[in-house]
Structure formats: C-alpha cells, structure tokens
Amino acid sequence: MEIDRVDGRTANQLRPLACSRNILNRAHGSASWSQGDTKVLAAVYGPKVGTKKNENPEKACIEVIWKPKTGQIGKPEKEYEMIVKRTLQSICVLTINPNTTTSVIVQVVNDDGSLLPCAINAACAALVDAGIPLKHLAVAICCCLADSRYVLLDPTKLEEQKTKAFVYLVFPNLTLSVISEGSLKVEGEPVEQAIITSVTQGAMSVDDYLHCLERGRAASAKMSAFLRRSLPPQIPSDSSKAG
Amino acid sequence: MEPRLANTWRLTVNEKKFIETALQSDLRIDGRRPFEYRNISIKFSSVDGSAEVQLGQTHVMGFVTAQLVQPYKDRPNEGTLSMFTEFSPMADPSFEPGRPGEAAVELGRVIDRGLRESRAVDMESLCVISGKLVWAVRVDLHILDNGGNLIDAANIAALAALLTFRRPECSLGGEDGQEVIVHPPEVREPLPLIIHHLPIAVTFAFFSNETSVVIDPTHSEEAVMGGRMTATLNANNDVCAIQKAGGEGVLQSVIMQCLRIAGQRAYDITTKIKNAVESYNTERALRKVKRHSSSVSLDVSGADVDVVKNQNQSFDQKGVSERSKLIPGKSIADQSTDIESETKSSRQGQTSRIDGDAKNFIGGPSSWDPYTGGVNSDFLKASLASRGTSTPSRKEKDSRGENISREAMPVEPPEDNILASSPIEVAKTPLRTNGEKTLKDAVKPKNRRKKKASSAGGS
C-alpha cells in the first residue's frame, strides 16, 4: 500500500534540515534549526548567578523561555517550556556550576509541524554554541501514525492535524568511540538505545509505539550525523560575548 | 525571579569618556560619521507577512496576522491595527520575560502612532460588513538582538511585514447577502493591504556635549547618551510623529537640523524597503505560477535565493535534491540526464561539479547545510535502485534505505503542505503541457516505487 504524503516524501524521509550557529551578537550562544518550513531560533545566556526559589541550589539550573510566533503565552507554551527544560537538564552537566542559572530562550519563527523536536534540536545546538558543558547531545524527532497504521517521520502541520496519534522522541547522541566495542553500556545495554524524552499525543497501541521508537531511533542516527557535521569547532570572530 | 544585579551591564567610565571624547571630533566608535546609518538588510520568508530586519547588530522580526472581529462601536466601518512588541530575553540579558517594561511599551506606542495617526494603513478597506465584521490586523514585533536603536529597526520590520502581508479575500453570500465566506488562499488570491505611505522612524541621540548629535545610536552609544529623539517622517517630508521624552535639553536649531536630516534618511530607507518588497513580490508571483516548484524555503543564511531559473527544474522533482536547483540556467532535460548519467557512473562518490556549484553558491553558515555533501548522488542512487527490479527486504531497506533516504531530503514546496491534493492535481495539468513530460514521467514512477518499497517495509 502506498503512502501518499502531500509533499512527496516517503514514510521514512525527513524534511531538509538546516542548522546555523552564532547568529545573534548579544547572546552567549545562539542557533537556528529548521526542518522543512518549521524554523526555530534558540539563544542561550548563562550561567548567571542564583537559582529560582524552588530549585536546588546545589546544582545548576536551566531556565527555558518559549516565545510563540504570535499570540499570548498560555498553557501550551508553559508545557513546552517544561518539556524542553527537563530534556536539557538530562544532557547538561549540572554539577559543574552549582547555584547558577542558564537561560535558554526559544523563539518560534515558523511552525509547520514537528515544532517541539525542532526546538529541542535548536536548543541543543545553542548550548553547544555557548560552550555549556554537556554530557552528550540530543536529537529529537517526531513520528506520527498515519490512518493506515504506518509510521510517518517528521510530519508537516497538516499531517499532524490529520493523524490520530503522534509522538515526540528525543534520543541521546553520544560521542563516537574509536574502539568498536567502546560504546557505553549501562546495565548491559548500549546507551545509544536510551530514550531521553517521549511525549505522545493521541491513543496508539503498544506495538505502534514500539514501531515509532524503532523508526525514530534509526532516524536519529542520521540526524546525529548531520548534527556532528554542522557543529564543527568555529573560530569565533568576536570572542568576547560577555556583556 | 528577583532582579539579578550581577547581570546588569554597565559601561565603564573609561568607555564612556572615550565615546564622548571621540564624538567631539565627530568620530564614532564603529567608524561611522555622525549622520550615517548602519547597514539595513530586509529579508522575507515564504510565509506572507513576515519580515526579518537587521540594522547593524540589531535584529528584529515582524509578523502580521489578521482576524475577523467585531469593530469598535465608534468606528463601525474601519478595521483595527494593533501592535504587540516583545522584548525577547534573547535580545539582551537585562530583558526580563513577562510584562513589557517601559522601553517596550514606548517602542510599541511610537510605532503605533506613526502608523495609525498618519493613516498609513487604510482601515476602511478592511471593513467587511459595516458594524458587524471587520479585519483586525495584528503586528507582532520580536526583538531578537539588541544592538541599539530598536525603534527604527522595529519600525522597518513592521512596515516590511505589512507591505508583504496578504489577507484572505472574502465575499458576501448566503440568502440575505449577510453571510461572509472567507476564501482560502488556494481558491482566491489573497489581497495585500492598502498602504498609503511609509512612515519611517529616525532616531537621534544627544550627548552632554551640546553639539554632539548622532543618528542611529548603537548599544554603547545609547548607554552614554543624554537624551534621544525619534522623528517619524515619510518620503514626502511629512512629519508623522516626534517623540522626545525627557533627557537632555536641546537647542531648537539642533532639532530643526535633525528633522531635515531625518527627511533625507527617510527617503533612503523608503527606497530600500520598496526595493526589497518588490523583489519579494516578483519572487512570490513566480512561485505562484509554478505552484509545486521547489521550496523557496530558504536556507539558513536567509538569503533570498533567486529561484526563478530553478523553478523549471525543480518542478515535481521532489526526488531530486536541493543542490540541483542551484545550478542555474540549465534546461530540465539536460540536467536530469546529466545527473542520472553522473550517478550511473559513480554511485558512491559525490559529484564534484554539483558540489562545487553548491559550495560556490552558498557561503557562510549554510555551508553547514547537509546538502553541500553528497545528498544528490545518494538519493538518486536510491531512486535508481528502486527503479530497478529488486525490492529490498525490510531489514535491508531499513539499514540501507534509511541511510539513503534520510540523507536525501527532498525539496518540497511550501505550498504543497498547504494545498489540498485536488488543487495540486489541477495545477499540475497546465504544467504538464509545458513540455516537461519527460522529466515528470521519469521522476514520478521512481517516487511511487520507492514509497511502495518503504511502505511494504513499513508494515
């Protein structure tokens, strides 16, 4: 059976990815990430002194501010902020700078489906650009279930609206090891198979969810390769960003 | 969150003195003359009504949207225009999220006054049913980077976004003629707003040395300045608004001189905006003609890629990678045969010619774009493979196919995402007669079989 996606992609094809770093002058780190027409800009400031009231002062704290394209900030934006914050907390080394806050500001430039994964990818690239110490990178992907129970990767907004369920997945992107068996193992399983974040919307069967996981993981390998290519060390023209 | 004093940025006394002393000799720290503007760059995206303006290091984005609402009681025939300014915390570490501070409010008010009071945007044409339904135009300005002189940059962004915004056409229907039907963009071409003139804001900064006046202050100059004045004029030298809120007292003669200079600058900036909007409009018109041509979704550097020449090639070449569109001036048949013959000869290697073109074409940040490397041949390899007889098994497809298909991200037009399938079919037929049959016939079966293979693998 054929999957007929409006833009002619197959079920496993992602949209064109584009990533650029260091676009803003004042921010300590900035990156823009676009998947097809969805484009998100992320900026990082930090670390700054002090943590928020309810945060643990023994660790560094990450603050995420989500700015929608138009309209007031409401509950969906707060939810996105929380998801991005928790995802980033798992990849940052929080013990290096205790009692500090790193602010990540996410600005939606255009939303054409798969917005949250795009934002997480942008935020991760911005953290790299700012030089915040990270344990590993994260790549995020969106999988949705088409009516015919096929898994579509990286849906557009139309596809997301028509689908009955979709899931945002974030996988870790570990360092490549020279030794072929050198991949980290946690309790016998290689860490590359870990999932950092999974947010589902709509009801799907367990089998479908596992299919999505498989597809997502395979796609994330490709995205990790892209991320590695597009975040090369750069000689900064203006090295002083503070103030 | 309590204000973080450790994070407020203060200019040192030395820097202050340096800037002031230099100004006494008419020298500015970035090398400009006192009445010289920084470089203005205006970029648009594929979505109507969105503009990105860079004024030196200041970066502002404007978005325009419209909604049908009830009009105000005292103006039943007029639409409404509202301005929302967001001083995003990404612009400056001292910008706090949440309620807009006084600077944000002042900026919003100055731009709003310039547009509304001078009647730059025609409100009466936004009326649909008098007293019941009018268009409410909403302008969202996001300040992304604070490099000084936010008012001018935000003003240009607002104007550029308003000029390129298109509102859906609506007509009255129904039995009593009172029902409003809003036509989606595929059915009827959306309409631009009627803008009579362009009020341009020009900001001057005054320093404690009485004769020092500069135009377009940078962030450091703003920290040193004693007072500021924003004059909003249009190209006909009509003063739309002047804002001088407190600060240093300035001689009348200086104010008059500033207004004269502002008039000239307003004219220059108006020409710049108009040129940028015109080139966007031509590009948009061409995009509409060949609806399903390759995406104008610009790459990262945001350069307005001139897709005029490339649209022929990219039409329905959903399978062919983005790089092919950057080879200008080639006819479709030539290009497709070129690519296919190249791929046939070297399945693994990257075609250096295409690569070279791509690399020459794009510089700067977009050299990180994945398409600069080997996507073309990979995807074509895949499509050739699928065109062959073998249907790979699921596992094989997963490992190899995904390897190929992920790398080869096809170019899809933004319109395709919005258009329903039937308009695509309708739009395709006129182009079919344009003699592009050979290419489409070559490409389409590839896509079909590839989808079949992967979907068979997907089940």
XYZ file of C-alpha atoms in Angstrom:
702
model
C 0.000 0.000 0.000
C 1.322 3.382 -0.889
C 1.732 6.225 1.440
C 0.842 9.382 -0.350
C 2.343 12.256 1.529
C 1.413 15.651 0.243
C 4.960 16.764 -0.321
C 6.008 13.553 -1.989
C 8.178 12.160 0.756
C 8.135 8.539 1.725
C 7.209 7.453 5.200
C 10.825 7.414 6.288
C 12.035 10.632 4.806
C 12.778 13.695 6.820
C 12.428 17.198 5.525
C 15.522 19.179 4.617
C 17.471 20.024 7.743
C 19.383 23.229 8.171
C 21.292 24.431 11.176
C 23.314 27.531 11.739
C 25.165 28.710 14.791
C 26.217 32.003 16.234
C 23.609 34.193 14.586
C 22.985 36.648 17.389
C 25.503 39.107 18.756
C 24.418 39.663 22.343
C 23.517 36.115 23.264
C 26.268 33.885 24.540
C 25.168 31.107 22.248
C 22.592 31.017 19.510
C 21.438 28.608 16.869
C 18.680 28.289 14.367
C 17.306 24.950 13.288
C 14.877 24.350 10.503
C 13.192 21.199 9.303
C 11.479 21.994 6.055
C 9.376 25.050 6.809
C 9.442 24.719 10.562
C 12.072 27.081 11.878
C 13.089 27.750 15.454
C 15.664 30.149 16.839
C 17.288 29.440 20.208
C 19.563 31.610 22.316
C 21.461 30.795 25.476
C 22.591 33.119 28.218
C 24.478 31.888 31.129
C 25.438 30.840 33.601
C 24.005 33.612 35.709
C 24.153 33.924 39.428
C 21.455 32.421 41.550
C 18.736 29.889 41.081
C 14.994 30.222 41.268
C 13.191 29.711 44.511
C 12.155 26.099 44.153
C 15.305 24.911 42.519
C 18.088 23.009 44.158
C 20.940 25.441 44.794
C 23.467 22.637 44.883
C 23.095 22.166 41.165
C 22.997 24.352 38.110
C 19.534 25.252 36.950
C 18.204 25.599 33.413
C 15.501 28.075 32.624
C 13.585 27.812 29.365
C 11.537 30.629 27.894
C 9.340 29.741 24.958
C 8.237 32.553 22.695
C 5.448 31.732 20.250
C 5.257 33.402 16.882
C 2.097 35.347 17.620
C -0.329 35.448 20.460
C -0.214 35.374 24.199
C 1.774 32.915 26.206
C -0.563 30.288 27.532
C -0.638 26.769 28.868
C 0.737 25.021 25.753
C 3.794 27.271 25.859
C 4.321 26.501 29.516
C 4.138 22.811 28.759
C 6.704 23.112 26.007
C 8.950 25.028 28.358
C 8.734 22.272 30.916
C 9.476 19.511 28.399
C 12.455 21.325 26.917
C 13.765 22.141 30.365
C 13.622 18.559 31.550
C 15.227 17.308 28.355
C 18.054 19.792 28.589
C 18.570 19.063 32.258
C 19.359 15.489 31.399
C 22.049 16.403 28.925
C 23.759 19.211 30.797
C 26.365 18.542 33.431
C 24.588 20.147 36.320
C 27.247 19.713 38.932
C 29.882 21.935 37.341
C 28.414 25.315 38.211
C 26.159 24.994 41.230
C 23.817 27.774 42.160
C 23.701 29.257 38.689
C 21.008 29.595 36.065
C 21.439 29.087 32.365
C 18.646 30.647 30.325
C 17.558 29.126 27.070
C 15.190 31.241 25.010
C 13.314 29.549 22.188
C 11.658 31.676 19.529
C 9.302 30.076 17.036
C 9.861 31.589 13.626
C 7.553 29.336 11.697
C 5.526 26.321 12.694
C 4.883 23.704 10.053
C 4.669 20.578 12.165
C 7.177 18.831 14.417
C 7.733 22.022 16.378
C 8.900 20.691 19.717
C 11.599 18.404 18.272
C 12.847 21.268 16.157
C 13.023 23.439 19.262
C 14.912 20.826 21.245
C 17.419 20.425 18.431
C 17.868 24.183 18.214
C 18.290 24.494 21.974
C 20.899 21.761 21.983
C 22.837 23.443 19.188
C 22.624 26.769 21.012
C 24.012 25.184 24.168
C 26.914 23.853 22.151
C 27.459 27.282 20.647
C 27.517 28.832 24.107
C 30.039 26.323 25.350
C 27.889 24.990 28.169
C 29.339 21.660 29.289
C 27.146 18.809 28.135
C 27.284 15.097 28.753
C 26.134 14.337 25.256
C 23.923 15.873 22.615
C 20.294 15.140 21.988
C 18.418 14.698 18.762
C 14.667 14.928 18.630
C 12.267 13.555 16.096
C 8.533 13.346 15.641
C 6.761 10.216 14.459
C 3.111 10.085 13.676
C 0.739 7.280 12.885
C -0.996 7.575 9.592
C -4.530 6.254 9.265
C -3.254 3.127 7.629
C -1.153 2.336 10.701
C 2.072 3.337 9.034
C 4.582 5.377 10.835
C 5.391 8.698 9.212
C 8.506 10.546 10.232
C 8.727 14.288 10.595
C 5.136 15.192 9.755
C 4.084 18.577 8.491
C 1.406 20.531 10.262
C -1.324 19.183 8.029
C -0.205 15.642 8.588
C -0.030 16.195 12.317
C -3.551 17.514 12.373
C -4.933 14.626 10.386
C -3.154 11.892 12.248
C -4.751 10.216 15.214
C -1.602 9.959 17.282
C 1.956 11.182 17.233
C 4.947 11.035 19.478
C 7.920 13.305 20.040
C 11.063 11.360 20.817
C 14.430 12.566 21.983
C 17.439 10.301 21.793
C 20.933 10.852 23.060
C 23.732 11.432 20.620
C 26.801 10.001 22.218
C 30.416 10.503 21.354
C 31.697 8.192 18.679
C 34.136 5.774 20.087
C 37.212 4.676 18.199
C 37.019 1.243 19.737
C 34.157 -0.554 18.126
C 33.044 -2.096 21.351
C 33.691 1.034 23.272
C 30.138 2.269 23.309
C 28.977 2.910 26.794
C 26.920 0.250 28.344
C 24.555 0.754 31.157
C 23.463 -2.478 32.701
C 24.434 -4.416 29.664
C 22.509 -2.323 27.127
C 24.300 0.188 24.948
C 23.389 3.705 25.960
C 22.611 4.727 22.396
C 19.421 2.855 22.779
C 18.248 5.116 25.557
C 15.330 7.485 25.232
C 15.591 10.855 26.893
C 12.100 12.117 26.288
C 8.937 10.726 24.831
C 5.753 12.778 24.585
C 2.759 11.181 22.977
C -0.457 12.705 21.859
C -3.453 10.604 20.956
C -4.010 6.946 21.605
C -1.817 4.353 19.975
C -1.298 0.678 20.584
C 1.841 -0.574 22.266
C 3.020 -2.192 19.035
C 2.601 1.046 17.162
C 4.523 2.874 19.837
C 7.381 0.392 19.588
C 7.396 0.806 15.817
C 7.631 4.536 16.284
C 10.538 4.041 18.630
C 12.408 1.931 16.126
C 11.845 4.328 13.286
C 12.676 7.260 15.431
C 15.893 5.724 16.607
C 17.013 4.945 13.076
C 16.211 8.466 12.006
C 18.026 9.897 14.968
C 21.201 8.172 13.843
C 21.029 10.169 10.625
C 20.221 13.363 12.424
C 23.126 12.792 14.783
C 25.429 12.517 11.806
C 24.044 15.767 10.461
C 24.492 17.437 13.832
C 28.095 16.320 14.025
C 28.767 17.707 10.599
C 27.111 21.010 11.214
C 28.587 21.826 14.595
C 32.261 21.945 13.790
C 34.514 23.985 16.029
C 34.445 27.500 14.769
C 36.997 30.234 15.147
C 34.897 32.998 16.641
C 35.388 36.392 15.074
C 34.264 38.084 18.247
C 35.370 36.005 21.153
C 34.083 38.232 23.921
C 30.402 37.820 24.355
C 30.010 38.742 27.979
C 28.017 41.924 28.191
C 12.626 35.945 39.720
C 14.485 38.554 41.668
C 16.423 41.003 39.530
C 19.918 39.774 39.120
C 22.160 42.725 39.803
C 25.181 40.731 38.842
C 23.861 40.557 35.314
C 23.145 44.203 34.563
C 25.621 45.515 32.132
C 27.236 48.804 32.836
C 29.523 50.763 30.629
C 32.825 51.538 32.290
C 33.849 55.117 32.924
C 36.734 54.742 30.504
C 34.494 53.599 27.694
C 32.105 56.443 28.399
C 34.815 59.043 28.269
C 36.224 57.508 25.134
C 32.931 57.654 23.296
C 32.261 61.227 24.352
C 35.731 62.468 23.502
C 35.639 60.794 20.129
C 32.306 62.400 19.381
C 33.761 65.810 19.953
C 35.890 65.148 16.894
C 32.921 63.692 15.013
C 34.230 60.172 15.334
C 32.081 57.224 16.312
C 33.394 54.025 17.758
C 32.222 51.880 14.872
C 33.778 54.202 12.314
C 30.599 55.839 11.075
C 30.094 59.530 10.610
C 27.571 61.181 12.940
C 24.720 61.157 10.442
C 25.307 57.821 8.841
C 23.047 54.822 9.202
C 24.188 51.284 9.663
C 23.605 48.655 7.029
C 19.972 47.683 6.730
C 19.075 44.243 5.445
C 15.480 43.157 4.985
C 14.635 39.520 4.448
C 11.360 37.757 3.975
C 10.330 34.205 4.472
C 7.992 32.098 2.401
C 5.084 32.933 4.678
C 3.261 36.135 3.757
C 3.589 38.960 6.201
C 6.792 38.043 7.950
C 9.937 40.131 7.755
C 13.333 39.975 9.354
C 15.329 43.179 9.576
C 18.935 43.588 10.526
C 20.202 47.058 11.330
C 23.866 46.535 12.072
C 23.807 44.193 15.035
C 20.161 44.815 15.877
C 17.886 42.031 14.768
C 14.098 42.350 14.689
C 11.377 40.119 13.269
C 7.887 41.223 12.418
C 4.843 39.034 11.811
C 1.463 40.211 10.619
C -1.747 38.236 11.038
C -5.368 39.168 10.583
C -8.619 38.040 12.059
C -12.266 38.833 11.580
C -13.722 40.622 14.582
C -16.440 42.999 15.539
C -15.490 46.622 15.031
C -15.352 49.250 17.729
C -18.676 50.915 18.316
C -17.451 54.374 17.425
C -15.803 53.232 14.202
C -18.096 50.731 12.569
C -16.549 50.995 9.110
C -12.942 50.663 9.999
C -10.685 47.738 10.667
C -8.259 47.758 13.559
C -4.497 47.668 13.732
C -2.775 46.531 16.892
C 0.893 46.319 17.657
C 2.470 43.850 20.050
C 6.106 44.255 20.888
C 8.081 41.542 22.578
C 11.397 42.402 24.075
C 12.570 38.840 23.987
C 15.075 37.881 26.684
C 17.279 36.597 23.897
C 17.970 40.140 22.787
C 19.600 41.364 25.929
C 20.333 39.751 29.265
C 18.578 42.598 31.009
C 15.260 41.978 29.248
C 13.066 40.042 31.595
C 10.255 37.824 30.352
C 6.728 38.708 31.328
C 5.178 42.117 31.369
C 6.708 44.555 28.917
C 8.894 47.188 30.529
C 8.643 50.886 29.773
C 11.062 50.716 26.886
C 8.967 48.041 25.214
C 5.788 49.990 25.746
C 7.362 53.177 24.425
C 8.594 51.414 21.330
C 5.188 49.944 20.658
C 3.487 53.281 21.119
C 5.878 55.213 18.895
C 5.491 52.792 16.003
C 1.774 52.569 16.529
C 1.412 56.326 16.465
C 3.427 56.582 13.312
C 1.165 54.124 11.517
C -2.203 54.846 12.969
C -2.379 58.611 13.375
C -0.846 59.282 9.995
C -3.329 56.892 8.423
C -0.633 54.983 6.665
C -2.653 51.770 6.585
C -6.063 52.110 5.051
C -8.562 50.984 7.632
C -11.742 51.399 5.685
C -10.786 48.814 3.123
C -10.649 46.317 5.968
C -14.348 46.563 6.586
C -16.386 43.557 5.516
C -19.825 44.226 6.929
C -20.222 47.651 8.415
C -20.876 47.471 12.118
C -20.560 43.688 12.265
C -17.380 42.297 10.850
C -14.029 43.887 10.109
C -10.482 42.686 9.773
C -8.276 43.183 12.802
C -4.653 43.314 11.735
C -2.171 42.330 14.385
C 1.525 43.111 14.108
C 3.873 41.141 16.363
C 7.372 42.501 16.685
C 10.008 40.277 18.213
C 13.269 41.892 19.190
C 15.883 39.207 18.794
C 19.131 41.071 19.243
C 19.651 44.417 20.898
C 22.405 46.261 19.113
C 20.923 49.683 19.733
C 18.241 51.722 18.013
C 15.426 49.253 18.380
C 12.735 51.729 17.383
C 14.000 52.250 13.860
C 14.654 48.590 13.223
C 11.280 47.540 14.609
C 9.557 50.181 12.526
C 11.154 48.927 9.343
C 10.233 45.351 10.266
C 6.626 46.359 10.880
C 6.413 48.194 7.564
C 8.057 45.412 5.598
C 5.751 42.837 7.151
C 2.665 44.954 6.478
C 3.666 45.511 2.880
C 4.087 41.825 2.208
C 1.082 40.654 4.167
C -1.844 39.201 2.249
C -5.247 38.863 3.775
C -7.738 36.287 2.529
C -10.381 37.554 0.224
C -13.893 37.315 1.487
C -17.191 37.857 -0.183
C -20.734 38.187 0.922
C -23.014 35.334 0.150
C -25.871 33.429 1.532
C -29.533 34.150 1.054
C -29.624 37.556 2.596
C -26.181 38.564 1.481
C -25.055 38.756 5.081
C -23.062 35.585 5.281
C -19.359 36.091 4.920
C -17.385 33.487 3.069
C -13.661 33.631 3.619
C -11.859 32.192 0.637
C -8.780 30.158 1.390
C -5.630 31.185 -0.461
C -5.838 28.279 -2.898
C -9.222 29.298 -4.149
C -8.758 33.032 -4.468
C -5.590 35.014 -4.385
C -5.270 36.843 -1.077
C -5.161 40.617 -1.162
C -2.482 42.967 0.053
C -3.228 45.746 2.494
C -3.606 49.240 1.144
C -0.785 51.345 2.498
C -0.763 54.972 1.552
C 2.681 55.978 2.660
C 5.526 54.637 4.732
C 6.283 56.436 7.981
C 9.942 55.861 8.774
C 11.260 56.394 12.282
C 14.670 58.020 12.568
C 16.298 58.168 15.981
C 18.838 60.719 17.132
C 20.926 60.589 20.284
C 22.089 63.710 22.119
C 25.105 63.846 24.313
C 26.008 66.084 27.191
C 28.400 67.955 24.938
C 25.714 70.161 23.435
C 26.611 69.978 19.806
C 27.032 66.222 19.634
C 24.160 64.615 17.831
C 24.329 61.209 16.221
C 21.846 59.243 14.215
C 21.151 55.530 14.744
C 22.946 55.015 18.061
C 24.498 51.669 18.854
C 24.048 49.912 22.156
C 27.111 51.512 23.764
C 26.205 54.959 22.496
C 22.750 54.518 23.966
C 24.297 53.834 27.336
C 26.258 57.076 27.142
C 23.701 59.379 25.587
C 21.968 62.089 27.489
C 18.761 62.204 25.506
C 17.039 60.720 22.499
C 14.595 61.909 19.892
C 12.693 59.824 17.369
C 11.201 61.582 14.375
C 8.819 59.635 12.183
C 8.639 61.024 8.675
C 7.622 59.732 5.321
C 9.304 60.159 1.983
C 7.268 63.277 1.217
C 8.841 65.015 4.168
C 5.620 64.915 6.189
C 6.231 64.627 9.877
C 4.062 61.812 11.220
C 5.241 61.773 14.823
C 8.020 63.092 17.001
C 8.971 61.575 20.304
C 11.384 63.250 22.660
C 10.676 62.004 26.148
C 12.786 63.895 28.623
C 16.537 63.705 28.630
C 18.915 66.491 27.766
C 17.598 69.855 26.715
C 18.434 70.605 23.110
C 18.528 73.829 21.126
C 15.763 74.488 18.643
C 18.238 74.848 15.806
C 19.558 71.397 16.510
C 16.060 69.962 16.398
C 15.391 71.602 13.057
C 18.628 70.285 11.665
C 17.739 66.824 12.863
C 14.369 66.971 11.144
C 15.967 67.947 7.876
C 18.408 65.093 8.069
C 15.644 62.731 9.072
C 13.782 63.670 5.904
C 16.681 62.603 3.736
C 17.232 59.390 5.637
C 13.554 58.552 5.497
C 13.682 58.829 1.739
C 16.666 56.484 1.532
C 15.121 53.929 3.818
C 11.804 54.072 1.971
C 13.573 53.251 -1.285
C 15.346 50.345 0.360
C 12.138 48.926 1.763
C 10.329 49.315 -1.513
C 13.075 47.551 -3.435
C 13.136 44.669 -1.008
C 9.359 44.316 -1.128
C 9.318 44.432 -4.898
C 11.845 41.690 -5.294
C 9.865 39.628 -2.796
C 6.681 40.239 -4.761
C 8.218 39.178 -8.045
C 9.546 36.064 -6.449
C 6.186 35.344 -4.909
C 4.402 35.803 -8.204
C 6.758 33.386 -9.877
C 6.244 30.956 -7.082
C 2.512 31.118 -7.553
C 2.789 30.433 -11.248
C 4.665 27.216 -10.758
C 2.940 26.109 -7.657
C 4.698 22.915 -6.871
C 8.138 24.053 -7.762
C 10.846 23.608 -5.256
C 10.513 25.205 -1.938
C 11.556 28.740 -1.678
C 12.091 27.729 1.872
C 15.314 29.479 2.069
C 18.248 28.054 3.691
C 19.780 29.094 6.797
C 21.542 32.244 5.790
C 18.179 33.563 4.858
C 19.366 34.822 1.530
C 16.605 35.401 -0.890
C 17.515 32.666 -3.246
C 16.663 33.550 -6.737
C 14.661 30.564 -7.724
C 13.479 31.991 -10.977
C 15.746 29.926 -13.119
C 15.469 26.929 -10.950
C 11.773 26.524 -10.771
C 11.563 24.776 -14.070
C 13.982 22.220 -12.911
C 12.581 21.697 -9.538
C 9.034 21.267 -10.631
C 7.910 17.906 -9.439
C 11.461 16.857 -8.950
C 10.566 16.057 -5.472
C 13.029 13.296 -5.570
C 15.928 15.377 -6.763
C 17.853 17.027 -4.039
C 18.076 20.694 -3.348
C 21.514 21.028 -4.844
C 20.211 20.535 -8.303
C 18.196 23.679 -8.025
C 21.256 25.756 -7.525
C 22.651 25.047 -10.930
C 21.321 27.978 -12.811
C 20.345 28.255 -16.358
C 20.179 24.610 -17.278
C 17.267 23.210 -19.092
C 15.383 20.452 -17.426
C 16.182 17.680 -19.810
C 19.854 18.461 -19.785
C 20.011 18.497 -16.088
C 18.158 15.340 -15.473
C 20.252 13.436 -17.943
C 23.373 14.964 -16.513
C 22.535 13.921 -13.039
C 21.453 10.463 -13.987
C 24.465 9.790 -16.105
C 26.730 11.011 -13.379
C 25.110 8.872 -10.846
C 25.264 5.877 -13.039
C 28.954 6.338 -13.430
C 29.784 6.843 -9.809
C 27.346 5.506 -7.361
C 29.393 6.203 -4.328
C 31.241 9.411 -4.951
C 29.889 12.884 -4.757
C 29.601 14.676 -7.987
C 32.149 17.347 -7.552
C 30.636 19.585 -10.169
C 27.348 19.791 -8.363
C 29.138 20.038 -5.098
C 31.356 22.759 -6.408
C 28.442 24.747 -7.644
C 26.709 24.331 -4.388
C 29.678 25.404 -2.373
C 30.285 28.368 -4.571
C 26.730 29.413 -4.328
C 26.348 29.333 -0.638
C 28.800 30.732 1.785
C 28.724 31.375 5.439
C 26.551 29.467 7.832
C 24.755 27.487 5.227
C 27.894 25.609 4.436
C 26.742 23.500 7.355
C 23.723 22.585 5.362
C 23.750 18.865 4.719
C 23.057 19.322 1.081
C 26.520 20.547 0.412
C 27.593 16.985 0.788
C 26.577 14.100 -1.306
C 22.864 14.134 -0.944
C 22.246 14.312 -4.601
C 24.010 11.146 -5.555
C 22.754 9.277 -2.559
C 19.179 9.966 -3.262
C 19.500 9.296 -6.909
C 21.247 6.117 -6.062
C 18.211 5.179 -4.059
C 15.787 6.146 -6.714
C 17.720 4.263 -9.313
C 17.825 1.293 -7.031
C 14.117 1.404 -6.518
C 13.577 1.794 -10.208
C 15.384 -1.490 -10.630
C 13.651 -4.760 -10.165
C 14.807 -5.661 -6.720
C 12.514 -4.784 -3.913
C 14.705 -4.746 -0.865
C 13.573 -6.637 2.160
C 12.573 -4.754 5.222
C 15.801 -5.114 7.166
C 17.885 -4.235 4.195
C 15.708 -1.312 3.451
C 15.933 -0.106 6.975
C 19.670 -0.123 7.043
C 20.413 0.902 3.503
C 17.244 2.658 2.588
C 17.190 4.752 5.645
C 20.813 5.515 5.134
C 19.951 6.831 1.747
C 16.557 8.243 2.278
C 17.434 10.185 5.354
C 20.354 11.816 3.659
C 18.330 12.650 0.638
C 15.824 15.020 1.876
C 13.671 16.056 -0.960
C 12.745 19.551 -1.707
C 9.132 20.144 -1.240
C 7.346 23.323 -1.961
C 5.804 25.102 0.952
C 2.590 25.363 -0.944
C 2.238 21.650 -1.122
C 1.921 21.471 2.563
C -0.930 23.896 2.489
C -2.687 22.948 -0.664
C -5.111 20.109 -0.621
C -4.424 17.398 -3.077
C -7.037 18.399 -5.601
C -5.650 21.857 -6.363
C -2.316 20.211 -6.885
C -3.781 17.950 -9.492
C -5.478 20.873 -11.114
C -2.378 22.958 -11.082
C -0.266 20.149 -12.390
C -2.161 19.719 -15.597
C -1.340 23.076 -17.153
C 2.283 22.465 -16.479
C 2.145 19.051 -17.947
C 1.542 20.619 -21.272
C 4.614 22.742 -20.960
C 6.787 20.027 -22.328
C 8.080 18.836 -19.011
C 6.590 15.452 -19.637
C 9.867 13.669 -19.960
C 11.081 14.716 -16.573
C 7.885 14.038 -14.745
C 7.495 10.679 -16.296
C 10.998 9.906 -15.287
C 10.597 11.101 -11.751
C 7.116 10.038 -10.774
C 7.431 6.280 -11.111
C 10.581 6.482 -9.003
C 8.654 8.035 -6.182
C 5.847 5.571 -6.445
C 8.057 2.562 -6.283
C 10.125 3.959 -3.523
C 7.043 4.616 -1.462
C 5.777 1.177 -2.205
C 9.037 -0.369 -1.157
C 9.259 1.524 2.054
C 5.617 1.154 2.893
C 5.834 -2.542 2.199
C 8.753 -2.497 4.510
C 6.786 -0.460 6.962
C 4.041 -2.950 7.526
